[in-house]
């Protein structure tokens, strides 16, 4: 883990967990320096999931107007530095972002979280910006993968760890080996972990020191190759 400070060069951040505010860190990235930005931004929620797990830090309860501005701010920088941008906006926040080039559905049939009309929330949108790499194919615009909110590893201290299998598919489809995979909202470190597993480089940014330590632990413990 590296604590971000002015003067830290882009090359020094490759294959590192960066502890810092992504809006400050990304401003120092060259245009299109990240081959794929794969991330899961905060949903402006106090807690999440059936267990009502609480986030450590983040823009969790901003007034709607401020949250919409925050969405525009991080999106603008992430889009500038990325050749391809893929992220899960949260189903309640899909109108906070510019129209994507395409949307795919993450289908999670075993989910037990409720939607706002009393049923179960069994899918989430994934926004896609940019062109798929040459030779890659998106065979269907939905991915079947259940959530991992009940995982027992160190990542269980994060309220919403994204499934490794889902992230593997996204990294595989939208990037090539040895490319740089960015994550400006690293959370428990799933993007960095999958990037190493699949032979990619990574730069992961996280504002919470607690979550940076979780990601470091996962990267040390997992069998990567």
PDB file of N, CA and C in Angstrom, residues 34-116:
ATOM      1  N   UNK A  34      -4.941   4.239 -18.812  1.00  0.00           N
ATOM      2  CA  UNK A  34      -5.511   3.002 -18.276  1.00  0.00           C
ATOM      3  C   UNK A  34      -6.236   2.280 -19.412  1.00  0.00           C
ATOM      4  N   UNK A  35      -5.897   1.012 -19.636  1.00  0.00           N
ATOM      5  CA  UNK A  35      -6.546   0.269 -20.712  1.00  0.00           C
ATOM      6  C   UNK A  35      -8.000  -0.055 -20.370  1.00  0.00           C
ATOM      7  N   UNK A  36      -8.243  -0.446 -19.128  1.00  0.00           N
ATOM      8  CA  UNK A  36      -9.602  -0.735 -18.664  1.00  0.00           C
ATOM      9  C   UNK A  36      -9.757  -0.229 -17.238  1.00  0.00           C
ATOM     10  N   UNK A  37     -10.708   0.663 -17.031  1.00  0.00           N
ATOM     11  CA  UNK A  37     -11.094   1.068 -15.676  1.00  0.00           C
ATOM     12  C   UNK A  37     -12.331   0.263 -15.312  1.00  0.00           C
ATOM     13  N   UNK A  38     -12.170  -0.645 -14.374  1.00  0.00           N
ATOM     14  CA  UNK A  38     -13.273  -1.494 -13.910  1.00  0.00           C
ATOM     15  C   UNK A  38     -13.516  -1.175 -12.446  1.00  0.00           C
ATOM     16  N   UNK A  39     -14.690  -0.646 -12.137  1.00  0.00           N
ATOM     17  CA  UNK A  39     -14.881  -0.157 -10.782  1.00  0.00           C
ATOM     18  C   UNK A  39     -16.338  -0.251 -10.337  1.00  0.00           C
ATOM     19  N   UNK A  40     -16.534  -0.024  -9.064  1.00  0.00           N
ATOM     20  CA  UNK A  40     -17.851  -0.118  -8.422  1.00  0.00           C
ATOM     21  C   UNK A  40     -17.985   1.069  -7.471  1.00  0.00           C
ATOM     22  N   UNK A  41     -18.454   2.224  -7.966  1.00  0.00           N
ATOM     23  CA  UNK A  41     -18.497   3.430  -7.137  1.00  0.00           C
ATOM     24  C   UNK A  41     -19.513   3.325  -6.014  1.00  0.00           C
ATOM     25  N   UNK A  42     -19.303   4.085  -4.931  1.00  0.00           N
ATOM     26  CA  UNK A  42     -20.283   4.111  -3.841  1.00  0.00           C
ATOM     27  C   UNK A  42     -21.663   4.530  -4.342  1.00  0.00           C
ATOM     28  N   UNK A  43     -22.693   3.910  -3.788  1.00  0.00           N
ATOM     29  CA  UNK A  43     -24.062   4.130  -4.254  1.00  0.00           C
ATOM     30  C   UNK A  43     -24.816   5.186  -3.454  1.00  0.00           C
ATOM     31  N   UNK A  44     -24.098   5.919  -2.599  1.00  0.00           N
ATOM     32  CA  UNK A  44     -24.734   6.925  -1.748  1.00  0.00           C
ATOM     33  C   UNK A  44     -25.695   6.279  -0.751  1.00  0.00           C
ATOM     34  N   UNK A  45     -25.297   5.111  -0.266  1.00  0.00           N
ATOM     35  CA  UNK A  45     -26.138   4.345   0.661  1.00  0.00           C
ATOM     36  C   UNK A  45     -25.492   4.288   2.042  1.00  0.00           C
ATOM     37  N   UNK A  46     -26.309   4.381   3.054  1.00  0.00           N
ATOM     38  CA  UNK A  46     -25.818   4.282   4.428  1.00  0.00           C
ATOM     39  C   UNK A  46     -25.304   2.881   4.712  1.00  0.00           C
ATOM     40  N   UNK A  47     -26.038   1.893   4.243  1.00  0.00           N
ATOM     41  CA  UNK A  47     -25.630   0.503   4.395  1.00  0.00           C
ATOM     42  C   UNK A  47     -26.179  -0.259   3.196  1.00  0.00           C
ATOM     43  N   UNK A  48     -25.853  -1.522   3.122  1.00  0.00           N
ATOM     44  CA  UNK A  48     -26.198  -2.243   1.902  1.00  0.00           C
ATOM     45  C   UNK A  48     -26.436  -3.716   2.200  1.00  0.00           C
ATOM     46  N   UNK A  49     -27.339  -4.325   1.415  1.00  0.00           N
ATOM     47  CA  UNK A  49     -27.573  -5.762   1.513  1.00  0.00           C
ATOM     48  C   UNK A  49     -28.482  -6.160   2.658  1.00  0.00           C
ATOM     49  N   UNK A  50     -28.882  -7.424   2.676  1.00  0.00           N
ATOM     50  CA  UNK A  50     -29.814  -7.909   3.692  1.00  0.00           C
ATOM     51  C   UNK A  50     -29.258  -7.869   5.106  1.00  0.00           C
ATOM     52  N   UNK A  51     -27.917  -7.858   5.215  1.00  0.00           N
ATOM     53  CA  UNK A  51     -27.307  -7.782   6.537  1.00  0.00           C
ATOM     54  C   UNK A  51     -27.083  -6.349   6.995  1.00  0.00           C
ATOM     55  N   UNK A  52     -27.455  -5.389   6.121  1.00  0.00           N
ATOM     56  CA  UNK A  52     -27.331  -3.967   6.438  1.00  0.00           C
ATOM     57  C   UNK A  52     -25.908  -3.603   6.879  1.00  0.00           C
ATOM     58  N   UNK A  53     -24.922  -4.100   6.126  1.00  0.00           N
ATOM     59  CA  UNK A  53     -23.532  -3.797   6.441  1.00  0.00           C
ATOM     60  C   UNK A  53     -23.238  -2.329   6.140  1.00  0.00           C
ATOM     61  N   UNK A  54     -22.418  -1.722   6.991  1.00  0.00           N
ATOM     62  CA  UNK A  54     -22.122  -0.310   6.860  1.00  0.00           C
ATOM     63  C   UNK A  54     -20.762  -0.106   6.186  1.00  0.00           C
ATOM     64  N   UNK A  55     -20.690   0.934   5.351  1.00  0.00           N
ATOM     65  CA  UNK A  55     -19.425   1.304   4.742  1.00  0.00           C
ATOM     66  C   UNK A  55     -18.525   1.985   5.764  1.00  0.00           C
ATOM     67  N   UNK A  56     -17.209   1.875   5.533  1.00  0.00           N
ATOM     68  CA  UNK A  56     -16.238   2.512   6.417  1.00  0.00           C
ATOM     69  C   UNK A  56     -16.208   4.022   6.182  1.00  0.00           C
ATOM     70  N   UNK A  57     -15.994   4.427   4.910  1.00  0.00           N
ATOM     71  CA  UNK A  57     -15.983   5.845   4.554  1.00  0.00           C
ATOM     72  C   UNK A  57     -16.577   5.984   3.164  1.00  0.00           C
ATOM     73  N   UNK A  58     -16.831   7.230   2.765  1.00  0.00           N
ATOM     74  CA  UNK A  58     -17.292   7.446   1.394  1.00  0.00           C
ATOM     75  C   UNK A  58     -18.482   8.377   1.340  1.00  0.00           C
ATOM     76  N   UNK A  59     -18.866   8.819   0.142  1.00  0.00           N
ATOM     77  CA  UNK A  59     -20.011   9.728  -0.026  1.00  0.00           C
ATOM     78  C   UNK A  59     -21.310   8.948   0.077  1.00  0.00           C
ATOM     79  N   UNK A  60     -21.696   8.591   1.305  1.00  0.00           N
ATOM     80  CA  UNK A  60     -22.763   7.616   1.498  1.00  0.00           C
ATOM     81  C   UNK A  60     -24.133   8.232   1.684  1.00  0.00           C
ATOM     82  N   UNK A  61     -24.201   9.451   2.167  1.00  0.00           N
ATOM     83  CA  UNK A  61     -25.495  10.076   2.405  1.00  0.00           C
ATOM     84  C   UNK A  61     -25.480  11.539   1.998  1.00  0.00           C
ATOM     85  N   UNK A  62     -24.967  11.806   0.827  1.00  0.00           N
ATOM     86  CA  UNK A  62     -24.983  13.163   0.301  1.00  0.00           C
ATOM     87  C   UNK A  62     -26.393  13.520  -0.149  1.00  0.00           C
ATOM     88  N   UNK A  63     -26.764  14.789  -0.091  1.00  0.00           N
ATOM     89  CA  UNK A  63     -28.015  15.207  -0.735  1.00  0.00           C
ATOM     90  C   UNK A  63     -27.959  14.834  -2.215  1.00  0.00           C
ATOM     91  N   UNK A  64     -29.106  14.554  -2.805  1.00  0.00           N
ATOM     92  CA  UNK A  64     -29.142  14.062  -4.171  1.00  0.00           C
ATOM     93  C   UNK A  64     -28.399  14.956  -5.154  1.00  0.00           C
ATOM     94  N   UNK A  65     -28.546  16.266  -5.008  1.00  0.00           N
ATOM     95  CA  UNK A  65     -27.883  17.193  -5.928  1.00  0.00           C
ATOM     96  C   UNK A  65     -26.368  17.074  -5.815  1.00  0.00           C
ATOM     97  N   UNK A  66     -25.852  16.960  -4.593  1.00  0.00           N
ATOM     98  CA  UNK A  66     -24.412  16.844  -4.387  1.00  0.00           C
ATOM     99  C   UNK A  66     -23.897  15.490  -4.891  1.00  0.00           C
ATOM    100  N   UNK A  67     -24.683  14.456  -4.687  1.00  0.00           N
ATOM    101  CA  UNK A  67     -24.254  13.140  -5.153  1.00  0.00           C
ATOM    102  C   UNK A  67     -24.193  13.087  -6.672  1.00  0.00           C
ATOM    103  N   UNK A  68     -25.169  13.697  -7.342  1.00  0.00           N
ATOM    104  CA  UNK A  68     -25.152  13.730  -8.805  1.00  0.00           C
ATOM    105  C   UNK A  68     -23.921  14.471  -9.324  1.00  0.00           C
ATOM    106  N   UNK A  69     -23.562  15.559  -8.655  1.00  0.00           N
ATOM    107  CA  UNK A  69     -22.357  16.292  -9.055  1.00  0.00           C
ATOM    108  C   UNK A  69     -21.120  15.441  -8.835  1.00  0.00           C
ATOM    109  N   UNK A  70     -21.079  14.734  -7.708  1.00  0.00           N
ATOM    110  CA  UNK A  70     -19.936  13.862  -7.414  1.00  0.00           C
ATOM    111  C   UNK A  70     -19.818  12.771  -8.478  1.00  0.00           C
ATOM    112  N   UNK A  71     -20.939  12.221  -8.916  1.00  0.00           N
ATOM    113  CA  UNK A  71     -20.920  11.210  -9.979  1.00  0.00           C
ATOM    114  C   UNK A  71     -20.310  11.784 -11.259  1.00  0.00           C
ATOM    115  N   UNK A  72     -20.707  13.004 -11.616  1.00  0.00           N
ATOM    116  CA  UNK A  72     -20.165  13.636 -12.821  1.00  0.00           C
ATOM    117  C   UNK A  72     -18.667  13.889 -12.691  1.00  0.00           C
ATOM    118  N   UNK A  73     -18.232  14.285 -11.491  1.00  0.00           N
ATOM    119  CA  UNK A  73     -16.826  14.616 -11.280  1.00  0.00           C
ATOM    120  C   UNK A  73     -15.926  13.392 -11.444  1.00  0.00           C
ATOM    121  N   UNK A  74     -16.275  12.300 -10.767  1.00  0.00           N
ATOM    122  CA  UNK A  74     -15.388  11.136 -10.861  1.00  0.00           C
ATOM    123  C   UNK A  74     -15.470  10.516 -12.256  1.00  0.00           C
ATOM    124  N   UNK A  75     -16.684  10.510 -12.853  1.00  0.00           N
ATOM    125  CA  UNK A  75     -16.844   9.933 -14.186  1.00  0.00           C
ATOM    126  C   UNK A  75     -15.986  10.685 -15.201  1.00  0.00           C
ATOM    127  N   UNK A  76     -15.980  11.993 -15.124  1.00  0.00           N
ATOM    128  CA  UNK A  76     -15.220  12.802 -16.077  1.00  0.00           C
ATOM    129  C   UNK A  76     -13.747  12.432 -16.061  1.00  0.00           C
ATOM    130  N   UNK A  77     -13.169  12.308 -14.867  1.00  0.00           N
ATOM    131  CA  UNK A  77     -11.754  11.969 -14.765  1.00  0.00           C
ATOM    132  C   UNK A  77     -11.483  10.526 -15.167  1.00  0.00           C
ATOM    133  N   UNK A  78     -12.347   9.607 -14.729  1.00  0.00           N
ATOM    134  CA  UNK A  78     -12.159   8.199 -15.070  1.00  0.00           C
ATOM    135  C   UNK A  78     -12.265   7.973 -16.570  1.00  0.00           C
ATOM    136  N   UNK A  79     -13.199   8.656 -17.211  1.00  0.00           N
ATOM    137  CA  UNK A  79     -13.376   8.528 -18.663  1.00  0.00           C
ATOM    138  C   UNK A  79     -12.176   9.103 -19.405  1.00  0.00           C
ATOM    139  N   UNK A  80     -11.636  10.191 -18.910  1.00  0.00           N
ATOM    140  CA  UNK A  80     -10.483  10.824 -19.563  1.00  0.00           C
ATOM    141  C   UNK A  80      -9.260   9.914 -19.568  1.00  0.00           C
ATOM    142  N   UNK A  81      -9.014   9.240 -18.455  1.00  0.00           N
ATOM    143  CA  UNK A  81      -7.771   8.469 -18.318  1.00  0.00           C
ATOM    144  C   UNK A  81      -7.905   7.046 -18.863  1.00  0.00           C
ATOM    145  N   UNK A  82      -9.111   6.638 -19.295  1.00  0.00           N
ATOM    146  CA  UNK A  82      -9.355   5.243 -19.648  1.00  0.00           C
ATOM    147  C   UNK A  82      -9.692   5.066 -21.118  1.00  0.00           C
ATOM    148  N   UNK A  83      -9.160   4.013 -21.714  1.00  0.00           N
ATOM    149  CA  UNK A  83      -9.577   3.627 -23.057  1.00  0.00           C
ATOM    150  C   UNK A  83     -10.942   2.963 -23.021  1.00  0.00           C
ATOM    151  N   UNK A  84     -11.183   2.209 -21.953  1.00  0.00           N
ATOM    152  CA  UNK A  84     -12.470   1.547 -21.742  1.00  0.00           C
ATOM    153  C   UNK A  84     -12.860   1.723 -20.275  1.00  0.00           C
ATOM    154  N   UNK A  85     -14.106   2.061 -20.039  1.00  0.00           N
ATOM    155  CA  UNK A  85     -14.616   2.273 -18.683  1.00  0.00           C
ATOM    156  C   UNK A  85     -15.826   1.368 -18.474  1.00  0.00           C
ATOM    157  N   UNK A  86     -15.752   0.497 -17.463  1.00  0.00           N
ATOM    158  CA  UNK A  86     -16.822  -0.445 -17.150  1.00  0.00           C
ATOM    159  C   UNK A  86     -17.108  -0.332 -15.659  1.00  0.00           C
ATOM    160  N   UNK A  87     -18.374  -0.074 -15.300  1.00  0.00           N
ATOM    161  CA  UNK A  87     -18.671   0.044 -13.876  1.00  0.00           C
ATOM    162  C   UNK A  87     -20.127  -0.282 -13.572  1.00  0.00           C
ATOM    163  N   UNK A  88     -20.363  -0.613 -12.323  1.00  0.00           N
ATOM    164  CA  UNK A  88     -21.704  -0.895 -11.818  1.00  0.00           C
ATOM    165  C   UNK A  88     -22.216   0.359 -11.108  1.00  0.00           C
ATOM    166  N   UNK A  89     -23.155   1.094 -11.694  1.00  0.00           N
ATOM    167  CA  UNK A  89     -23.594   2.361 -11.119  1.00  0.00           C
ATOM    168  C   UNK A  89     -24.551   2.210  -9.944  1.00  0.00           C
ATOM    169  N   UNK A  90     -25.132   1.021  -9.781  1.00  0.00           N
ATOM    170  CA  UNK A  90     -26.223   0.866  -8.827  1.00  0.00           C
ATOM    171  C   UNK A  90     -27.521   1.170  -9.535  1.00  0.00           C
ATOM    172  N   UNK A  91     -28.505   0.319  -9.403  1.00  0.00           N
ATOM    173  CA  UNK A  91     -29.717   0.430 -10.207  1.00  0.00           C
ATOM    174  C   UNK A  91     -30.473   1.730  -9.948  1.00  0.00           C
ATOM    175  N   UNK A  92     -30.313   2.318  -8.767  1.00  0.00           N
ATOM    176  CA  UNK A  92     -31.006   3.565  -8.453  1.00  0.00           C
ATOM    177  C   UNK A  92     -30.294   4.789  -9.020  1.00  0.00           C
ATOM    178  N   UNK A  93     -29.095   4.601  -9.579  1.00  0.00           N
ATOM    179  CA  UNK A  93     -28.275   5.744  -9.988  1.00  0.00           C
ATOM    180  C   UNK A  93     -28.025   5.809 -11.488  1.00  0.00           C
ATOM    181  N   UNK A  94     -28.774   5.055 -12.267  1.00  0.00           N
ATOM    182  CA  UNK A  94     -28.454   4.967 -13.692  1.00  0.00           C
ATOM    183  C   UNK A  94     -28.664   6.287 -14.429  1.00  0.00           C
ATOM    184  N   UNK A  95     -29.460   7.178 -13.884  1.00  0.00           N
ATOM    185  CA  UNK A  95     -29.687   8.466 -14.551  1.00  0.00           C
ATOM    186  C   UNK A  95     -28.658   9.525 -14.151  1.00  0.00           C
ATOM    187  N   UNK A  96     -27.717   9.165 -13.300  1.00  0.00           N
ATOM    188  CA  UNK A  96     -26.703  10.117 -12.848  1.00  0.00           C
ATOM    189  C   UNK A  96     -25.496  10.187 -13.777  1.00  0.00           C
ATOM    190  N   UNK A  97     -25.473   9.346 -14.817  1.00  0.00           N
ATOM    191  CA  UNK A  97     -24.302   9.253 -15.679  1.00  0.00           C
ATOM    192  C   UNK A  97     -24.678   9.466 -17.145  1.00  0.00           C
ATOM    193  N   UNK A  98     -23.705   9.867 -17.978  1.00  0.00           N
ATOM    194  CA  UNK A  98     -23.970   9.977 -19.418  1.00  0.00           C
ATOM    195  C   UNK A  98     -24.379   8.627 -20.000  1.00  0.00           C
ATOM    196  N   UNK A  99     -25.132   8.673 -21.090  1.00  0.00           N
ATOM    197  CA  UNK A  99     -25.586   7.442 -21.724  1.00  0.00           C
ATOM    198  C   UNK A  99     -24.385   6.580 -22.107  1.00  0.00           C
ATOM    199  N   UNK A 100     -24.353   5.319 -21.674  1.00  0.00           N
ATOM    200  CA  UNK A 100     -23.230   4.442 -22.013  1.00  0.00           C
ATOM    201  C   UNK A 100     -23.314   3.968 -23.461  1.00  0.00           C
ATOM    202  N   UNK A 101     -22.211   3.410 -23.947  1.00  0.00           N
ATOM    203  CA  UNK A 101     -22.218   2.820 -25.282  1.00  0.00           C
ATOM    204  C   UNK A 101     -23.055   1.546 -25.302  1.00  0.00           C
ATOM    205  N   UNK A 102     -23.112   0.865 -24.182  1.00  0.00           N
ATOM    206  CA  UNK A 102     -23.997  -0.286 -24.034  1.00  0.00           C
ATOM    207  C   UNK A 102     -24.188  -0.588 -22.563  1.00  0.00           C
ATOM    208  N   UNK A 103     -25.236  -1.333 -22.255  1.00  0.00           N
ATOM    209  CA  UNK A 103     -25.510  -1.776 -20.882  1.00  0.00           C
ATOM    210  C   UNK A 103     -25.673  -3.286 -20.901  1.00  0.00           C
ATOM    211  N   UNK A 104     -25.024  -3.961 -19.967  1.00  0.00           N
ATOM    212  CA  UNK A 104     -25.263  -5.385 -19.793  1.00  0.00           C
ATOM    213  C   UNK A 104     -25.825  -5.623 -18.400  1.00  0.00           C
ATOM    214  N   UNK A 105     -26.467  -6.753 -18.220  1.00  0.00           N
ATOM    215  CA  UNK A 105     -27.117  -7.066 -16.951  1.00  0.00           C
ATOM    216  C   UNK A 105     -26.312  -8.109 -16.185  1.00  0.00           C
ATOM    217  N   UNK A 106     -26.064  -7.819 -14.939  1.00  0.00           N
ATOM    218  CA  UNK A 106     -25.533  -8.818 -14.016  1.00  0.00           C
ATOM    219  C   UNK A 106     -26.751  -9.470 -13.361  1.00  0.00           C
ATOM    220  N   UNK A 107     -27.020 -10.720 -13.716  1.00  0.00           N
ATOM    221  CA  UNK A 107     -28.167 -11.458 -13.182  1.00  0.00           C
ATOM    222  C   UNK A 107     -27.728 -12.243 -11.956  1.00  0.00           C
ATOM    223  N   UNK A 108     -28.370 -11.972 -10.812  1.00  0.00           N
ATOM    224  CA  UNK A 108     -28.010 -12.604  -9.536  1.00  0.00           C
ATOM    225  C   UNK A 108     -29.274 -13.213  -8.918  1.00  0.00           C
ATOM    226  N   UNK A 109     -29.700 -14.375  -9.405  1.00  0.00           N
ATOM    227  CA  UNK A 109     -31.001 -14.935  -9.035  1.00  0.00           C
ATOM    228  C   UNK A 109     -31.162 -15.270  -7.561  1.00  0.00           C
ATOM    229  N   UNK A 110     -30.064 -15.481  -6.838  1.00  0.00           N
ATOM    230  CA  UNK A 110     -30.181 -15.834  -5.422  1.00  0.00           C
ATOM    231  C   UNK A 110     -30.159 -14.615  -4.498  1.00  0.00           C
ATOM    232  N   UNK A 111     -30.163 -13.410  -5.074  1.00  0.00           N
ATOM    233  CA  UNK A 111     -30.107 -12.199  -4.260  1.00  0.00           C
ATOM    234  C   UNK A 111     -31.352 -12.073  -3.375  1.00  0.00           C
ATOM    235  N   UNK A 112     -31.149 -11.550  -2.172  1.00  0.00           N
ATOM    236  CA  UNK A 112     -32.271 -11.414  -1.230  1.00  0.00           C
ATOM    237  C   UNK A 112     -32.508  -9.954  -0.839  1.00  0.00           C
ATOM    238  N   UNK A 113     -31.863  -9.027  -1.520  1.00  0.00           N
ATOM    239  CA  UNK A 113     -32.128  -7.612  -1.271  1.00  0.00           C
ATOM    240  C   UNK A 113     -33.435  -7.215  -1.951  1.00  0.00           C
ATOM    241  N   UNK A 114     -34.172  -6.313  -1.307  1.00  0.00           N
ATOM    242  CA  UNK A 114     -35.466  -5.898  -1.850  1.00  0.00           C
ATOM    243  C   UNK A 114     -35.324  -4.708  -2.783  1.00  0.00           C
ATOM    244  N   UNK A 115     -36.192  -4.662  -3.798  1.00  0.00           N
ATOM    245  CA  UNK A 115     -36.280  -3.457  -4.611  1.00  0.00           C
ATOM    246  C   UNK A 115     -37.310  -2.512  -3.994  1.00  0.00           C
ATOM    247  N   UNK A 116     -37.494  -1.368  -4.598  1.00  0.00           N
ATOM    248  CA  UNK A 116     -38.355  -0.345  -3.995  1.00  0.00           C
ATOM    249  C   UNK A 116     -39.842  -0.630  -4.154  1.00  0.00           C
TER     250      UNK A 116
END
